[in-house]
Short mmCIF file of C-alpha atoms and ligand atoms in Angstrom, two decimals:
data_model
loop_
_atom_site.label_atom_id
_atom_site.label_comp_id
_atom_site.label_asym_id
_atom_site.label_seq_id
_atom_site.Cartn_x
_atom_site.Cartn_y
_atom_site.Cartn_z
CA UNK A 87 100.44 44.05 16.21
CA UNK A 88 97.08 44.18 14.12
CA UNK A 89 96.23 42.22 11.16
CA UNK A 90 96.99 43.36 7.79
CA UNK A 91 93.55 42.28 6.91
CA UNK A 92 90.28 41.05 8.13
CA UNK A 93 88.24 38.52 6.45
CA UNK A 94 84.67 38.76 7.08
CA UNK A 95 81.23 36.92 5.74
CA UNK A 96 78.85 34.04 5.57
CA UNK A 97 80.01 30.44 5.85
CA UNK A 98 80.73 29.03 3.00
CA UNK A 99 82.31 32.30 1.18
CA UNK A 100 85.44 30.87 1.30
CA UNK A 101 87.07 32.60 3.81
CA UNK A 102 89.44 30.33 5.41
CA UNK A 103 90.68 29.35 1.40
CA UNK A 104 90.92 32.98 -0.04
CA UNK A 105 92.45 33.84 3.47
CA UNK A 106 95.33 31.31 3.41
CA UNK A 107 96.03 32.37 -0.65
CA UNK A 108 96.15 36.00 0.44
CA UNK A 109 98.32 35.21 3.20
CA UNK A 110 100.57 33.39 1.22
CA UNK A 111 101.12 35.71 -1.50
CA UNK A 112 101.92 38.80 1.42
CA UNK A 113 104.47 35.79 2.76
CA UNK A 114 102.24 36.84 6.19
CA UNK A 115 100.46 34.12 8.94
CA UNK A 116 97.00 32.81 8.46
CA UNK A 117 94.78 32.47 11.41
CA UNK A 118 90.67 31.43 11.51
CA UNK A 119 88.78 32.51 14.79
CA UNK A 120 87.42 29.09 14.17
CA UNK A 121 90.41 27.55 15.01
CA UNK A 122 91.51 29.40 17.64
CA UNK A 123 88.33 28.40 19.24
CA UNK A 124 88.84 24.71 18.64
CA UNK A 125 92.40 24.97 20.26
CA UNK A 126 91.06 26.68 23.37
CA UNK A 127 88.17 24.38 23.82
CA UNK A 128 89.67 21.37 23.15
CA UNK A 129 87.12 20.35 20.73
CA UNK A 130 85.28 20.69 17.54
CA UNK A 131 82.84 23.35 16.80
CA UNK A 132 79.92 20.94 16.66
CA UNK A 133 80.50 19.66 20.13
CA UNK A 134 81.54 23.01 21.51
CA UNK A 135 77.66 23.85 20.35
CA UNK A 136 75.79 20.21 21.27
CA UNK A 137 77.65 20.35 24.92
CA UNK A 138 77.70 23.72 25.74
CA UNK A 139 75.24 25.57 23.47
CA UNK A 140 75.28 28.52 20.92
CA UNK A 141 75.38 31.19 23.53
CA UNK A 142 79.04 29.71 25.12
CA UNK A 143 80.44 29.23 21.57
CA UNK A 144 79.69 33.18 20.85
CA UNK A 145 81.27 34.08 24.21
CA UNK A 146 84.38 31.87 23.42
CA UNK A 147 84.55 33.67 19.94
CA UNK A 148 84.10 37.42 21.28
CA UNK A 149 87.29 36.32 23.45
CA UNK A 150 89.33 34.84 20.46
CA UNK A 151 88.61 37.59 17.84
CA UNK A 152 89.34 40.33 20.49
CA UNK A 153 92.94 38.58 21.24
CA UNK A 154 93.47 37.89 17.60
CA UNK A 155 92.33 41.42 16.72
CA UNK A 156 95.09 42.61 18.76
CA UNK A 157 97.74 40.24 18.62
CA UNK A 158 97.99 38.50 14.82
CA UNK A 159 100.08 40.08 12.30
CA UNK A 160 98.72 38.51 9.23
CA UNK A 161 95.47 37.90 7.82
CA UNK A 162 92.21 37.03 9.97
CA UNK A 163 89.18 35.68 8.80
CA UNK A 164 86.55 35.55 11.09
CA UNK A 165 83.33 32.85 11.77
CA UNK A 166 80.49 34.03 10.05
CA UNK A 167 78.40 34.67 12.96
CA UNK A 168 81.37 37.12 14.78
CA UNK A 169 79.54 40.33 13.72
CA UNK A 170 76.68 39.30 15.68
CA UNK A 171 78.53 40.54 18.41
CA UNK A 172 78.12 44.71 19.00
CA UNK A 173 81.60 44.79 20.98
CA UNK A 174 83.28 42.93 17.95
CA UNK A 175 82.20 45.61 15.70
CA UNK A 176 82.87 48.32 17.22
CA UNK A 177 86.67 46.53 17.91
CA UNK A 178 86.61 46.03 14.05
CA UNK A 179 86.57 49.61 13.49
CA UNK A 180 90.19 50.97 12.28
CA UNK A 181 90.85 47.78 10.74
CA UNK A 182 90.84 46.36 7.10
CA UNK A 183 87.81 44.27 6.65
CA UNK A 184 87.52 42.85 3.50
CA UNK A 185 83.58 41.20 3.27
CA UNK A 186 83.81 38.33 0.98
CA UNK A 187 80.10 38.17 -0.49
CA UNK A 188 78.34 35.23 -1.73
CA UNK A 189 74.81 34.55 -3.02
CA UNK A 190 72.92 31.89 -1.58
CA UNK A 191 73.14 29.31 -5.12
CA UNK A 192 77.09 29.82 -4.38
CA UNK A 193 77.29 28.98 -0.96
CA UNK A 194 74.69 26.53 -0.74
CA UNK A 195 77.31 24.44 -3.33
CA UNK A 196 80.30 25.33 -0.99
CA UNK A 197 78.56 23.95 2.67
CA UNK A 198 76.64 20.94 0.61
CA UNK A 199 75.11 19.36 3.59
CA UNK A 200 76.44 21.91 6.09
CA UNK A 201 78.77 18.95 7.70
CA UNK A 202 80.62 20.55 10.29
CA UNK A 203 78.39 23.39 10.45
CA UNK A 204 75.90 22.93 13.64
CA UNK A 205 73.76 25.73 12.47
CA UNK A 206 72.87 23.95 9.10
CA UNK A 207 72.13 21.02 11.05
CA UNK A 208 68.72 21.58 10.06
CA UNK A 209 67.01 22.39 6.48
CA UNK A 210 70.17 24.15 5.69
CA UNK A 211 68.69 26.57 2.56
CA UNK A 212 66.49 27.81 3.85
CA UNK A 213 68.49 28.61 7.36
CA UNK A 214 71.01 30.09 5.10
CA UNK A 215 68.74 32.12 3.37
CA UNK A 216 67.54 33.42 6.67
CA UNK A 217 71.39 34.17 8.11
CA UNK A 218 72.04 35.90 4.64
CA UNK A 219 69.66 38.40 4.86
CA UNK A 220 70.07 39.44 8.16
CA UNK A 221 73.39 39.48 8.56
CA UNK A 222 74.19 40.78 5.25
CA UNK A 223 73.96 45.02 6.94
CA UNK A 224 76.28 43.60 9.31
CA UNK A 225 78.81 42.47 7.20
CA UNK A 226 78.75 45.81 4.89
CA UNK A 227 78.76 47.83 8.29
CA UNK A 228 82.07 46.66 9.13
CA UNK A 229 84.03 46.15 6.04
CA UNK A 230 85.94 48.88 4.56
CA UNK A 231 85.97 46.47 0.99
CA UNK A 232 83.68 44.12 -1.04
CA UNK A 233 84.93 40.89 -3.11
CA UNK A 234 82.07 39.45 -4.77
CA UNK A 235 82.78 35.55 -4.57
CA UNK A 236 80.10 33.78 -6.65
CA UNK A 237 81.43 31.92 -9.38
CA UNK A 238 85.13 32.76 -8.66
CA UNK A 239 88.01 30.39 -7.95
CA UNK A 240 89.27 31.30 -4.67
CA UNK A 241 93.12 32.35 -6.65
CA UNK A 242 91.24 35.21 -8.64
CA UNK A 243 88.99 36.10 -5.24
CA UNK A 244 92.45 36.12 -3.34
CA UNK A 245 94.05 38.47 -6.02
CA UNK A 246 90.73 40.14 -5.61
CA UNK A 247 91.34 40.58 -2.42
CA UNK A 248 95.23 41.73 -2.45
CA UNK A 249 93.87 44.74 -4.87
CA UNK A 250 91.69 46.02 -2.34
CA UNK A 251 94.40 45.77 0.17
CA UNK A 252 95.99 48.46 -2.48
CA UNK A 253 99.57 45.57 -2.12
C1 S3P B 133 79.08 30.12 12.16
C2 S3P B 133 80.10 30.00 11.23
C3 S3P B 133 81.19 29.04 11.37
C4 S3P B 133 81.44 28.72 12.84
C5 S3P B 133 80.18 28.29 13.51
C6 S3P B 133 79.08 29.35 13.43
C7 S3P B 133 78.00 31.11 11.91
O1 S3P B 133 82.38 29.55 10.79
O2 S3P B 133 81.98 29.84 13.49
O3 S3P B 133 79.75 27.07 12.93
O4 S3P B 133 77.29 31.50 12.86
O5 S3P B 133 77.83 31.53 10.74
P1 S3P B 133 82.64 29.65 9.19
O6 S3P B 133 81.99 30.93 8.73
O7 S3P B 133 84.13 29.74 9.10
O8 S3P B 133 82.07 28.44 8.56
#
């Protein structure tokens, strides 16, 4: 079992939308690292991070995206901070990773306040700006497709998406 696709890039870039259209329309499962996460944990992202810090909640997702990498038959999108991780690149190599890309006037719209993100706790543009750039060669080192994002509705990024899938 592997999934049929991969989701990857910044919060905000819709991934966990697009995903579930794309899903849909391949009549395949939709699963977010994110919430695979929250299930184990018993709790919400945010208070994964305030009670047990950053470094735990990247642990926690190395473990979920390696199960889900090899266990989920549908599409997977992953947090945007999974490709921090070296071992999670080098397990996303083989699959179809589609980077959804998104420039920071787009996303800042999508996150607003960056409720429910912990790392946008704090002067979110300008932390976003920040994650963008640097984790913007990670992204494109892993995915084997681009969908650019801004000023799409998430049906035409999903079709978008199926294109690349070459379904
Ligand atoms: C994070 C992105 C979030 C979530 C956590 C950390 C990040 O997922 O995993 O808040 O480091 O970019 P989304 O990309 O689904 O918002």
């Amino acid at each position: 079992m592997r999934p049929v696709c991969v989701l990857v890039g910044p919060m905000g870039a819709g991934k966990t939308t697009v995903g579930g259209l794309v899903a849909a329309r391949l009549g395949v499962p939709f699963l977010d690292s994110d919430a695979i996460i929250e299930a184990r944990a018993g709790k919400p992202i945010p208070e994964i991070f305030i009670d047990d810090g950053e470094d735990h909640f990247r642990a926690l997702e190395r473990v979920a995206v390696a199960d889900a990498l090899a266990s989920h038959p549908g599409v997977l999108a992953l947090g945007g901070g999974a490709v921090l991780a070296e071992p999670t690149r080098v397990l996303l190599r083989g699959h179809t990773v589609v980077f959804l890309s998104v420039q920071l006037s787009d996303v800042m719209h999508r996150v607003g306040m960056g409720l429910g993100r912990p790392l946008l706790a704090v002067n979110p543009r300008a932390t976003m700006r920040v994650l963008l750039d640097q984790r913007r060669p990670l992204y494109e080192e892993v995915a084997t497709a681009t969908v650019t994002t801004d000023g799409r509705p998430p049906e035409d990024v999903a079709t978008a998406v199926v294109d690349a899938l070459g379904r």
